[in-house]
PDB file of N, CA and C in Angstrom:
ATOM      1  N   UNK N   1     -20.035 -57.963 -51.037  1.00 59.00           N
ATOM      2  CA  UNK N   1     -19.335 -56.692 -50.871  1.00 59.00           C
ATOM      3  C   UNK N   1     -20.043 -55.819 -49.842  1.00 59.00           C
ATOM      4  N   UNK N   2     -21.332 -55.816 -49.872  1.00 60.00           N
ATOM      5  CA  UNK N   2     -22.087 -55.003 -48.932  1.00 60.00           C
ATOM      6  C   UNK N   2     -21.807 -55.440 -47.503  1.00 60.00           C
ATOM      7  N   UNK N   3     -21.722 -56.705 -47.337  1.00 65.00           N
ATOM      8  CA  UNK N   3     -21.454 -57.237 -46.019  1.00 65.00           C
ATOM      9  C   UNK N   3     -20.034 -56.865 -45.569  1.00 65.00           C
ATOM     10  N   UNK N   4     -19.110 -56.904 -46.443  1.00 67.00           N
ATOM     11  CA  UNK N   4     -17.737 -56.525 -46.145  1.00 67.00           C
ATOM     12  C   UNK N   4     -17.667 -55.044 -45.791  1.00 67.00           C
ATOM     13  N   UNK N   5     -18.429 -54.242 -46.522  1.00 57.00           N
ATOM     14  CA  UNK N   5     -18.470 -52.809 -46.258  1.00 57.00           C
ATOM     15  C   UNK N   5     -19.082 -52.529 -44.895  1.00 57.00           C
ATOM     16  N   UNK N   6     -20.158 -53.230 -44.571  1.00 57.00           N
ATOM     17  CA  UNK N   6     -20.807 -53.036 -43.277  1.00 57.00           C
ATOM     18  C   UNK N   6     -19.862 -53.455 -42.138  1.00 57.00           C
ATOM     19  N   UNK N   7     -19.163 -54.531 -42.335  1.00 61.00           N
ATOM     20  CA  UNK N   7     -18.206 -54.997 -41.341  1.00 61.00           C
ATOM     21  C   UNK N   7     -17.091 -53.975 -41.183  1.00 61.00           C
ATOM     22  N   UNK N   8     -16.650 -53.439 -42.301  1.00 60.00           N
ATOM     23  CA  UNK N   8     -15.604 -52.432 -42.285  1.00 60.00           C
ATOM     24  C   UNK N   8     -16.069 -51.182 -41.538  1.00 60.00           C
ATOM     25  N   UNK N   9     -17.313 -50.790 -41.785  1.00 54.00           N
ATOM     26  CA  UNK N   9     -17.873 -49.606 -41.104  1.00 54.00           C
ATOM     27  C   UNK N   9     -17.998 -49.873 -39.610  1.00 54.00           C
ATOM     28  N   UNK N  10     -18.444 -51.048 -39.253  1.00 57.00           N
ATOM     29  CA  UNK N  10     -18.594 -51.384 -37.845  1.00 57.00           C
ATOM     30  C   UNK N  10     -17.234 -51.395 -37.147  1.00 57.00           C
ATOM     31  N   UNK N  11     -16.224 -51.837 -37.875  1.00 56.00           N
ATOM     32  CA  UNK N  11     -14.888 -51.845 -37.297  1.00 56.00           C
ATOM     33  C   UNK N  11     -14.341 -50.435 -37.150  1.00 56.00           C
ATOM     34  N   UNK N  12     -14.695 -49.581 -38.071  1.00 59.00           N
ATOM     35  CA  UNK N  12     -14.221 -48.190 -37.978  1.00 59.00           C
ATOM     36  C   UNK N  12     -14.955 -47.431 -36.875  1.00 59.00           C
ATOM     37  N   UNK N  13     -16.189 -47.681 -36.693  1.00 65.00           N
ATOM     38  CA  UNK N  13     -16.953 -46.951 -35.697  1.00 65.00           C
ATOM     39  C   UNK N  13     -16.317 -47.006 -34.310  1.00 65.00           C
ATOM     40  N   UNK N  14     -15.918 -48.166 -33.808  1.00 64.00           N
ATOM     41  CA  UNK N  14     -15.259 -48.163 -32.502  1.00 64.00           C
ATOM     42  C   UNK N  14     -13.955 -47.375 -32.527  1.00 64.00           C
ATOM     43  N   UNK N  15     -13.225 -47.430 -33.631  1.00 69.00           N
ATOM     44  CA  UNK N  15     -11.998 -46.642 -33.738  1.00 69.00           C
ATOM     45  C   UNK N  15     -12.309 -45.150 -33.787  1.00 69.00           C
ATOM     46  N   UNK N  16     -13.310 -44.805 -34.570  1.00 72.00           N
ATOM     47  CA  UNK N  16     -13.695 -43.399 -34.658  1.00 72.00           C
ATOM     48  C   UNK N  16     -14.227 -42.898 -33.319  1.00 72.00           C
ATOM     49  N   UNK N  17     -15.011 -43.753 -32.648  1.00 74.00           N
ATOM     50  CA  UNK N  17     -15.540 -43.364 -31.331  1.00 74.00           C
ATOM     51  C   UNK N  17     -14.394 -43.171 -30.332  1.00 74.00           C
ATOM     52  N   UNK N  18     -13.425 -44.050 -30.387  1.00 79.00           N
ATOM     53  CA  UNK N  18     -12.273 -43.911 -29.498  1.00 79.00           C
ATOM     54  C   UNK N  18     -11.506 -42.635 -29.809  1.00 79.00           C
ATOM     55  N   UNK N  19     -11.377 -42.346 -31.108  1.00 81.00           N
ATOM     56  CA  UNK N  19     -10.671 -41.128 -31.508  1.00 81.00           C
ATOM     57  C   UNK N  19     -11.455 -39.895 -31.066  1.00 81.00           C
ATOM     58  N   UNK N  20     -12.785 -39.919 -31.241  1.00 80.00           N
ATOM     59  CA  UNK N  20     -13.620 -38.788 -30.785  1.00 80.00           C
ATOM     60  C   UNK N  20     -13.542 -38.635 -29.269  1.00 80.00           C
ATOM     61  N   UNK N  21     -13.561 -39.757 -28.565  1.00 84.00           N
ATOM     62  CA  UNK N  21     -13.438 -39.702 -27.097  1.00 84.00           C
ATOM     63  C   UNK N  21     -12.091 -39.113 -26.701  1.00 84.00           C
ATOM     64  N   UNK N  22     -11.045 -39.503 -27.417  1.00 89.00           N
ATOM     65  CA  UNK N  22      -9.711 -38.955 -27.168  1.00 89.00           C
ATOM     66  C   UNK N  22      -9.674 -37.451 -27.415  1.00 89.00           C
ATOM     67  N   UNK N  23     -10.290 -37.025 -28.511  1.00 89.00           N
ATOM     68  CA  UNK N  23     -10.327 -35.589 -28.833  1.00 89.00           C
ATOM     69  C   UNK N  23     -11.101 -34.810 -27.782  1.00 89.00           C
ATOM     70  N   UNK N  24     -12.235 -35.380 -27.324  1.00 89.00           N
ATOM     71  CA  UNK N  24     -13.012 -34.707 -26.258  1.00 89.00           C
ATOM     72  C   UNK N  24     -12.176 -34.604 -24.982  1.00 89.00           C
ATOM     73  N   UNK N  25     -11.497 -35.682 -24.644  1.00 93.00           N
ATOM     74  CA  UNK N  25     -10.661 -35.679 -23.447  1.00 93.00           C
ATOM     75  C   UNK N  25      -9.526 -34.663 -23.589  1.00 93.00           C
ATOM     76  N   UNK N  26      -8.925 -34.595 -24.764  1.00 92.00           N
ATOM     77  CA  UNK N  26      -7.869 -33.605 -25.005  1.00 92.00           C
ATOM     78  C   UNK N  26      -8.405 -32.189 -24.859  1.00 92.00           C
ATOM     79  N   UNK N  27      -9.603 -31.950 -25.402  1.00 91.00           N
ATOM     80  CA  UNK N  27     -10.219 -30.619 -25.287  1.00 91.00           C
ATOM     81  C   UNK N  27     -10.460 -30.272 -23.821  1.00 91.00           C
ATOM     82  N   UNK N  28     -10.961 -31.233 -23.055  1.00 92.00           N
ATOM     83  CA  UNK N  28     -11.200 -31.001 -21.627  1.00 92.00           C
ATOM     84  C   UNK N  28      -9.885 -30.745 -20.886  1.00 92.00           C
ATOM     85  N   UNK N  29      -8.858 -31.506 -21.235  1.00 94.00           N
ATOM     86  CA  UNK N  29      -7.554 -31.301 -20.593  1.00 94.00           C
ATOM     87  C   UNK N  29      -6.979 -29.928 -20.921  1.00 94.00           C
ATOM     88  N   UNK N  30      -7.112 -29.519 -22.178  1.00 93.00           N
ATOM     89  CA  UNK N  30      -6.627 -28.189 -22.570  1.00 93.00           C
ATOM     90  C   UNK N  30      -7.383 -27.097 -21.811  1.00 93.00           C
ATOM     91  N   UNK N  31      -8.695 -27.277 -21.649  1.00 93.00           N
ATOM     92  CA  UNK N  31      -9.491 -26.300 -20.897  1.00 93.00           C
ATOM     93  C   UNK N  31      -9.044 -26.260 -19.437  1.00 93.00           C
ATOM     94  N   UNK N  32      -8.807 -27.447 -18.860  1.00 93.00           N
ATOM     95  CA  UNK N  32      -8.358 -27.500 -17.469  1.00 93.00           C
ATOM     96  C   UNK N  32      -6.987 -26.854 -17.310  1.00 93.00           C
ATOM     97  N   UNK N  33      -6.096 -27.110 -18.278  1.00 93.00           N
ATOM     98  CA  UNK N  33      -4.757 -26.504 -18.229  1.00 93.00           C
ATOM     99  C   UNK N  33      -4.863 -24.990 -18.353  1.00 93.00           C
ATOM    100  N   UNK N  34      -5.721 -24.513 -19.238  1.00 92.00           N
ATOM    101  CA  UNK N  34      -5.910 -23.061 -19.395  1.00 92.00           C
ATOM    102  C   UNK N  34      -6.432 -22.443 -18.110  1.00 92.00           C
ATOM    103  N   UNK N  35      -7.386 -23.112 -17.460  1.00 92.00           N
ATOM    104  CA  UNK N  35      -7.909 -22.609 -16.188  1.00 92.00           C
ATOM    105  C   UNK N  35      -6.813 -22.567 -15.124  1.00 92.00           C
ATOM    106  N   UNK N  36      -6.017 -23.635 -15.071  1.00 93.00           N
ATOM    107  CA  UNK N  36      -4.931 -23.692 -14.090  1.00 93.00           C
ATOM    108  C   UNK N  36      -3.907 -22.593 -14.351  1.00 93.00           C
ATOM    109  N   UNK N  37      -3.574 -22.375 -15.632  1.00 93.00           N
ATOM    110  CA  UNK N  37      -2.622 -21.314 -15.969  1.00 93.00           C
ATOM    111  C   UNK N  37      -3.181 -19.952 -15.595  1.00 93.00           C
ATOM    112  N   UNK N  38      -4.474 -19.753 -15.824  1.00 93.00           N
ATOM    113  CA  UNK N  38      -5.095 -18.476 -15.458  1.00 93.00           C
ATOM    114  C   UNK N  38      -5.043 -18.276 -13.947  1.00 93.00           C
ATOM    115  N   UNK N  39      -5.268 -19.334 -13.180  1.00 93.00           N
ATOM    116  CA  UNK N  39      -5.202 -19.222 -11.718  1.00 93.00           C
ATOM    117  C   UNK N  39      -3.779 -18.917 -11.253  1.00 93.00           C
ATOM    118  N   UNK N  40      -2.796 -19.547 -11.885  1.00 94.00           N
ATOM    119  CA  UNK N  40      -1.396 -19.287 -11.526  1.00 94.00           C
ATOM    120  C   UNK N  40      -1.043 -17.835 -11.826  1.00 94.00           C
ATOM    121  N   UNK N  41      -1.457 -17.353 -12.983  1.00 94.00           N
ATOM    122  CA  UNK N  41      -1.184 -15.956 -13.350  1.00 94.00           C
ATOM    123  C   UNK N  41      -1.861 -15.008 -12.369  1.00 94.00           C
ATOM    124  N   UNK N  42      -3.116 -15.304 -12.014  1.00 94.00           N
ATOM    125  CA  UNK N  42      -3.838 -14.455 -11.061  1.00 94.00           C
ATOM    126  C   UNK N  42      -3.148 -14.475  -9.699  1.00 94.00           C
ATOM    127  N   UNK N  43      -2.726 -15.650  -9.248  1.00 93.00           N
ATOM    128  CA  UNK N  43      -2.032 -15.754  -7.959  1.00 93.00           C
ATOM    129  C   UNK N  43      -0.699 -15.007  -7.987  1.00 93.00           C
ATOM    130  N   UNK N  44       0.045 -15.146  -9.071  1.00 94.00           N
ATOM    131  CA  UNK N  44       1.322 -14.427  -9.191  1.00 94.00           C
ATOM    132  C   UNK N  44       1.107 -12.917  -9.173  1.00 94.00           C
ATOM    133  N   UNK N  45       0.076 -12.476  -9.899  1.00 94.00           N
ATOM    134  CA  UNK N  45      -0.227 -11.043  -9.938  1.00 94.00           C
ATOM    135  C   UNK N  45      -0.612 -10.537  -8.558  1.00 94.00           C
ATOM    136  N   UNK N  46      -1.458 -11.298  -7.862  1.00 94.00           N
ATOM    137  CA  UNK N  46      -1.863 -10.894  -6.507  1.00 94.00           C
ATOM    138  C   UNK N  46      -0.667 -10.860  -5.561  1.00 94.00           C
ATOM    139  N   UNK N  47       0.213 -11.837  -5.686  1.00 94.00           N
ATOM    140  CA  UNK N  47       1.405 -11.871  -4.827  1.00 94.00           C
ATOM    141  C   UNK N  47       2.301 -10.667  -5.088  1.00 94.00           C
ATOM    142  N   UNK N  48       2.459 -10.323  -6.355  1.00 95.00           N
ATOM    143  CA  UNK N  48       3.293  -9.161  -6.700  1.00 95.00           C
ATOM    144  C   UNK N  48       2.673  -7.877  -6.155  1.00 95.00           C
ATOM    145  N   UNK N  49       1.358  -7.738  -6.303  1.00 95.00           N
ATOM    146  CA  UNK N  49       0.681  -6.540  -5.782  1.00 95.00           C
ATOM    147  C   UNK N  49       0.764  -6.481  -4.259  1.00 95.00           C
ATOM    148  N   UNK N  50       0.621  -7.632  -3.622  1.00 96.00           N
ATOM    149  CA  UNK N  50       0.712  -7.686  -2.164  1.00 96.00           C
ATOM    150  C   UNK N  50       2.109  -7.278  -1.694  1.00 96.00           C
ATOM    151  N   UNK N  51       3.124  -7.748  -2.390  1.00 95.00           N
ATOM    152  CA  UNK N  51       4.498  -7.394  -2.028  1.00 95.00           C
ATOM    153  C   UNK N  51       4.738  -5.899  -2.179  1.00 95.00           C
ATOM    154  N   UNK N  52       4.230  -5.333  -3.279  1.00 95.00           N
ATOM    155  CA  UNK N  52       4.378  -3.879  -3.479  1.00 95.00           C
ATOM    156  C   UNK N  52       3.656  -3.102  -2.394  1.00 95.00           C
ATOM    157  N   UNK N  53       2.445  -3.557  -2.053  1.00 95.00           N
ATOM    158  CA  UNK N  53       1.658  -2.872  -1.029  1.00 95.00           C
ATOM    159  C   UNK N  53       2.367  -2.925   0.320  1.00 95.00           C
ATOM    160  N   UNK N  54       2.912  -4.080   0.654  1.00 95.00           N
ATOM    161  CA  UNK N  54       3.635  -4.210   1.928  1.00 95.00           C
ATOM    162  C   UNK N  54       4.853  -3.290   1.950  1.00 95.00           C
ATOM    163  N   UNK N  55       5.553  -3.199   0.830  1.00 95.00           N
ATOM    164  CA  UNK N  55       6.722  -2.311   0.751  1.00 95.00           C
ATOM    165  C   UNK N  55       6.301  -0.858   0.927  1.00 95.00           C
ATOM    166  N   UNK N  56       5.190  -0.485   0.323  1.00 95.00           N
ATOM    167  CA  UNK N  56       4.711   0.899   0.472  1.00 95.00           C
ATOM    168  C   UNK N  56       4.290   1.177   1.908  1.00 95.00           C
ATOM    169  N   UNK N  57       3.668   0.204   2.563  1.00 95.00           N
ATOM    170  CA  UNK N  57       3.262   0.380   3.963  1.00 95.00           C
ATOM    171  C   UNK N  57       4.494   0.597   4.835  1.00 95.00           C
ATOM    172  N   UNK N  58       5.539  -0.189   4.602  1.00 94.00           N
ATOM    173  CA  UNK N  58       6.788  -0.020   5.360  1.00 94.00           C
ATOM    174  C   UNK N  58       7.364   1.368   5.119  1.00 94.00           C
ATOM    175  N   UNK N  59       7.349   1.809   3.853  1.00 93.00           N
ATOM    176  CA  UNK N  59       7.876   3.132   3.517  1.00 93.00           C
ATOM    177  C   UNK N  59       7.056   4.223   4.201  1.00 93.00           C
ATOM    178  N   UNK N  60       5.724   4.094   4.187  1.00 93.00           N
ATOM    179  CA  UNK N  60       4.880   5.098   4.846  1.00 93.00           C
ATOM    180  C   UNK N  60       5.129   5.134   6.349  1.00 93.00           C
ATOM    181  N   UNK N  61       5.322   3.957   6.966  1.00 92.00           N
ATOM    182  CA  UNK N  61       5.593   3.916   8.408  1.00 92.00           C
ATOM    183  C   UNK N  61       6.913   4.609   8.718  1.00 92.00           C
ATOM    184  N   UNK N  62       7.924   4.352   7.886  1.00 91.00           N
ATOM    185  CA  UNK N  62       9.217   5.023   8.090  1.00 91.00           C
ATOM    186  C   UNK N  62       9.075   6.533   7.925  1.00 91.00           C
ATOM    187  N   UNK N  63       8.327   6.945   6.920  1.00 92.00           N
ATOM    188  CA  UNK N  63       8.101   8.376   6.691  1.00 92.00           C
ATOM    189  C   UNK N  63       7.350   8.983   7.870  1.00 92.00           C
ATOM    190  N   UNK N  64       6.368   8.256   8.379  1.00 91.00           N
ATOM    191  CA  UNK N  64       5.587   8.749   9.513  1.00 91.00           C
ATOM    192  C   UNK N  64       6.470   8.902  10.750  1.00 91.00           C
ATOM    193  N   UNK N  65       7.331   7.909  10.989  1.00 91.00           N
ATOM    194  CA  UNK N  65       8.240   7.984  12.126  1.00 91.00           C
ATOM    195  C   UNK N  65       9.200   9.158  11.974  1.00 91.00           C
ATOM    196  N   UNK N  66       9.717   9.348  10.773  1.00 91.00           N
ATOM    197  CA  UNK N  66      10.627  10.456  10.511  1.00 91.00           C
ATOM    198  C   UNK N  66       9.920  11.789  10.728  1.00 91.00           C
ATOM    199  N   UNK N  67       8.702  11.876  10.234  1.00 90.00           N
ATOM    200  CA  UNK N  67       7.926  13.101  10.406  1.00 90.00           C
ATOM    201  C   UNK N  67       7.647  13.359  11.881  1.00 90.00           C
ATOM    202  N   UNK N  68       7.319  12.311  12.618  1.00 91.00           N
ATOM    203  CA  UNK N  68       7.067  12.467  14.058  1.00 91.00           C
ATOM    204  C   UNK N  68       8.317  12.979  14.773  1.00 91.00           C
ATOM    205  N   UNK N  69       9.490  12.448  14.376  1.00 91.00           N
ATOM    206  CA  UNK N  69      10.748  12.919  14.975  1.00 91.00           C
ATOM    207  C   UNK N  69      10.998  14.381  14.631  1.00 91.00           C
ATOM    208  N   UNK N  70      10.756  14.757  13.385  1.00 91.00           N
ATOM    209  CA  UNK N  70      10.958  16.147  12.975  1.00 91.00           C
ATOM    210  C   UNK N  70      10.012  17.082  13.729  1.00 91.00           C
ATOM    211  N   UNK N  71       8.776  16.647  13.909  1.00 91.00           N
ATOM    212  CA  UNK N  71       7.805  17.472  14.643  1.00 91.00           C
ATOM    213  C   UNK N  71       8.235  17.608  16.101  1.00 91.00           C
ATOM    214  N   UNK N  72       8.715  16.503  16.692  1.00 91.00           N
ATOM    215  CA  UNK N  72       9.185  16.563  18.079  1.00 91.00           C
ATOM    216  C   UNK N  72      10.375  17.514  18.213  1.00 91.00           C
ATOM    217  N   UNK N  73      11.309  17.454  17.263  1.00 92.00           N
ATOM    218  CA  UNK N  73      12.459  18.367  17.281  1.00 92.00           C
ATOM    219  C   UNK N  73      12.008  19.812  17.119  1.00 92.00           C
ATOM    220  N   UNK N  74      11.090  20.046  16.197  1.00 91.00           N
ATOM    221  CA  UNK N  74      10.562  21.394  15.985  1.00 91.00           C
ATOM    222  C   UNK N  74       9.871  21.897  17.242  1.00 91.00           C
ATOM    223  N   UNK N  75       9.103  21.033  17.873  1.00 89.00           N
ATOM    224  CA  UNK N  75       8.414  21.412  19.106  1.00 89.00           C
ATOM    225  C   UNK N  75       9.412  21.759  20.205  1.00 89.00           C
ATOM    226  N   UNK N  76      10.475  20.962  20.324  1.00 91.00           N
ATOM    227  CA  UNK N  76      11.500  21.241  21.345  1.00 91.00           C
ATOM    228  C   UNK N  76      12.191  22.574  21.067  1.00 91.00           C
ATOM    229  N   UNK N  77      12.537  22.832  19.797  1.00 89.00           N
ATOM    230  CA  UNK N  77      13.175  24.115  19.462  1.00 89.00           C
ATOM    231  C   UNK N  77      12.228  25.282  19.731  1.00 89.00           C
ATOM    232  N   UNK N  78      10.953  25.092  19.394  1.00 88.00           N
ATOM    233  CA  UNK N  78       9.972  26.161  19.628  1.00 88.00           C
ATOM    234  C   UNK N  78       9.823  26.444  21.118  1.00 88.00           C
ATOM    235  N   UNK N  79       9.785  25.363  21.909  1.00 86.00           N
ATOM    236  CA  UNK N  79       9.687  25.538  23.371  1.00 86.00           C
ATOM    237  C   UNK N  79      10.906  26.300  23.900  1.00 86.00           C
ATOM    238  N   UNK N  80      12.086  25.950  23.383  1.00 85.00           N
ATOM    239  CA  UNK N  80      13.317  26.617  23.809  1.00 85.00           C
ATOM    240  C   UNK N  80      13.288  28.099  23.422  1.00 85.00           C
ATOM    241  N   UNK N  81      12.899  28.355  22.175  1.00 84.00           N
ATOM    242  CA  UNK N  81      12.822  29.748  21.726  1.00 84.00           C
ATOM    243  C   UNK N  81      11.783  30.520  22.521  1.00 84.00           C
ATOM    244  N   UNK N  82      10.664  29.858  22.795  1.00 80.00           N
ATOM    245  CA  UNK N  82       9.611  30.516  23.575  1.00 80.00           C
ATOM    246  C   UNK N  82      10.129  30.890  24.966  1.00 80.00           C
ATOM    247  N   UNK N  83      10.877  29.957  25.572  1.00 81.00           N
ATOM    248  CA  UNK N  83      11.430  30.235  26.902  1.00 81.00           C
ATOM    249  C   UNK N  83      12.403  31.404  26.860  1.00 81.00           C
ATOM    250  N   UNK N  84      13.258  31.424  25.823  1.00 78.00           N
ATOM    251  CA  UNK N  84      14.228  32.515  25.688  1.00 78.00           C
ATOM    252  C   UNK N  84      13.491  33.840  25.495  1.00 78.00           C
ATOM    253  N   UNK N  85      12.501  33.853  24.598  1.00 74.00           N
ATOM    254  CA  UNK N  85      11.744  35.080  24.354  1.00 74.00           C
ATOM    255  C   UNK N  85      10.970  35.516  25.601  1.00 74.00           C
ATOM    256  N   UNK N  86      10.419  34.537  26.282  1.00 72.00           N
ATOM    257  CA  UNK N  86       9.662  34.852  27.498  1.00 72.00           C
ATOM    258  C   UNK N  86      10.582  35.492  28.539  1.00 72.00           C
ATOM    259  N   UNK N  87      11.813  34.992  28.647  1.00 73.00           N
ATOM    260  CA  UNK N  87      12.774  35.553  29.600  1.00 73.00           C
ATOM    261  C   UNK N  87      13.148  36.975  29.195  1.00 73.00           C
ATOM    262  N   UNK N  88      13.357  37.182  27.876  1.00 68.00           N
ATOM    263  CA  UNK N  88      13.704  38.524  27.406  1.00 68.00           C
ATOM    264  C   UNK N  88      12.554  39.480  27.638  1.00 68.00           C
ATOM    265  N   UNK N  89      11.358  39.052  27.267  1.00 66.00           N
ATOM    266  CA  UNK N  89      10.187  39.919  27.431  1.00 66.00           C
ATOM    267  C   UNK N  89       9.956  40.199  28.904  1.00 66.00           C
ATOM    268  N   UNK N  90      10.144  39.174  29.711  1.00 62.00           N
ATOM    269  CA  UNK N  90       9.983  39.370  31.150  1.00 62.00           C
ATOM    270  C   UNK N  90      10.959  40.397  31.675  1.00 62.00           C
ATOM    271  N   UNK N  91      12.206  40.381  31.228  1.00 62.00           N
ATOM    272  CA  UNK N  91      13.216  41.344  31.647  1.00 62.00           C
ATOM    273  C   UNK N  91      12.828  42.739  31.188  1.00 62.00           C
ATOM    274  N   UNK N  92      12.378  42.865  29.942  1.00 57.00           N
ATOM    275  CA  UNK N  92      11.975  44.165  29.413  1.00 57.00           C
ATOM    276  C   UNK N  92      10.777  44.678  30.185  1.00 57.00           C
ATOM    277  N   UNK N  93       9.824  43.802  30.422  1.00 58.00           N
ATOM    278  CA  UNK N  93       8.626  44.218  31.158  1.00 58.00           C
ATOM    279  C   UNK N  93       8.986  44.661  32.570  1.00 58.00           C
ATOM    280  N   UNK N  94       9.918  43.956  33.204  1.00 57.00           N
ATOM    281  CA  UNK N  94      10.315  44.336  34.555  1.00 57.00           C
ATOM    282  C   UNK N  94      10.989  45.701  34.543  1.00 57.00           C
ATOM    283  N   UNK N  95      11.834  45.970  33.540  1.00 61.00           N
ATOM    284  CA  UNK N  95      12.491  47.270  33.450  1.00 61.00           C
ATOM    285  C   UNK N  95      11.459  48.361  33.240  1.00 61.00           C
ATOM    286  N   UNK N  96      10.504  48.114  32.357  1.00 64.00           N
ATOM    287  CA  UNK N  96       9.458  49.118  32.115  1.00 64.00           C
ATOM    288  C   UNK N  96       8.603  49.313  33.352  1.00 64.00           C
ATOM    289  N   UNK N  97       8.295  48.200  34.042  1.00 60.00           N
ATOM    290  CA  UNK N  97       7.499  48.302  35.264  1.00 60.00           C
ATOM    291  C   UNK N  97       8.267  49.092  36.331  1.00 60.00           C
ATOM    292  N   UNK N  98       9.576  48.822  36.449  1.00 62.00           N
ATOM    293  CA  UNK N  98      10.401  49.576  37.395  1.00 62.00           C
ATOM    294  C   UNK N  98      10.406  51.060  37.030  1.00 62.00           C
ATOM    295  N   UNK N  99      10.514  51.355  35.729  1.00 67.00           N
ATOM    296  CA  UNK N  99      10.517  52.746  35.273  1.00 67.00           C
ATOM    297  C   UNK N  99       9.183  53.399  35.597  1.00 67.00           C
ATOM    298  N   UNK N 100       8.082  52.667  35.417  1.00 68.00           N
ATOM    299  CA  UNK N 100       6.759  53.212  35.723  1.00 68.00           C
ATOM    300  C   UNK N 100       6.611  53.474  37.226  1.00 68.00           C
ATOM    301  N   UNK N 101       7.150  52.571  38.038  1.00 65.00           N
ATOM    302  CA  UNK N 101       7.083  52.743  39.496  1.00 65.00           C
ATOM    303  C   UNK N 101       7.892  53.978  39.899  1.00 65.00           C
ATOM    304  N   UNK N 102       9.077  54.139  39.304  1.00 65.00           N
ATOM    305  CA  UNK N 102       9.917  55.303  39.610  1.00 65.00           C
ATOM    306  C   UNK N 102       9.200  56.584  39.197  1.00 65.00           C
ATOM    307  N   UNK N 103       8.595  56.570  38.010  1.00 69.00           N
ATOM    308  CA  UNK N 103       7.876  57.746  37.516  1.00 69.00           C
ATOM    309  C   UNK N 103       6.685  58.040  38.411  1.00 69.00           C
ATOM    310  N   UNK N 104       5.994  57.002  38.802  1.00 72.00           N
ATOM    311  CA  UNK N 104       4.820  57.177  39.672  1.00 72.00           C
ATOM    312  C   UNK N 104       5.240  57.732  41.029  1.00 72.00           C
ATOM    313  N   UNK N 105       6.339  57.233  41.552  1.00 68.00           N
ATOM    314  CA  UNK N 105       6.841  57.735  42.821  1.00 68.00           C
ATOM    315  C   UNK N 105       7.253  59.199  42.686  1.00 68.00           C
ATOM    316  N   UNK N 106       7.855  59.526  41.530  1.00 67.00           N
ATOM    317  CA  UNK N 106       8.282  60.896  41.316  1.00 67.00           C
ATOM    318  C   UNK N 106       7.066  61.805  41.232  1.00 67.00           C
ATOM    319  N   UNK N 107       6.027  61.365  40.551  1.00 70.00           N
ATOM    320  CA  UNK N 107       4.812  62.148  40.435  1.00 70.00           C
ATOM    321  C   UNK N 107       4.153  62.336  41.784  1.00 70.00           C
ATOM    322  N   UNK N 108       4.141  61.262  42.545  1.00 70.00           N
ATOM    323  CA  UNK N 108       3.556  61.315  43.880  1.00 70.00           C
ATOM    324  C   UNK N 108       4.344  62.294  44.768  1.00 70.00           C
ATOM    325  N   UNK N 109       5.655  62.275  44.607  1.00 68.00           N
ATOM    326  CA  UNK N 109       6.489  63.160  45.405  1.00 68.00           C
ATOM    327  C   UNK N 109       6.243  64.602  45.004  1.00 68.00           C
ATOM    328  N   UNK N 110       6.045  64.870  43.724  1.00 69.00           N
ATOM    329  CA  UNK N 110       5.786  66.224  43.260  1.00 69.00           C
ATOM    330  C   UNK N 110       4.437  66.713  43.738  1.00 69.00           C
ATOM    331  N   UNK N 111       3.491  65.826  43.771  1.00 68.00           N
ATOM    332  CA  UNK N 111       2.134  66.199  44.209  1.00 68.00           C
ATOM    333  C   UNK N 111       2.118  66.503  45.698  1.00 68.00           C
ATOM    334  N   UNK N 112       2.974  65.885  46.406  1.00 58.00           N
ATOM    335  CA  UNK N 112       2.959  66.051  47.845  1.00 58.00           C
ATOM    336  C   UNK N 112       3.669  67.287  48.196  1.00 58.00           C
TER     337      UNK N 112
END
């Protein structure tokens, strides 16, 4: 009986070793799959963030272009208004200068 038991144990050992080897391999495969899934999730997350960032950059560029156009329009209107005001002020100044010349001539005539 002892010999039969020893033979039985020896026969089980290779089976048990194969089963343990299978379990170790399964554990390693599960770890590798988990690592791969983590990398896929990280890559997907990075891709999503990159897409959002690119969209925001496009939006900022459009906003910047719009702002530049608005500033250019404002500058053109300001230049136009400045020219109009300058013409008005110039006309007023010329009238006042003419009035001063007339007054000065009148004073000079009175003094003489």
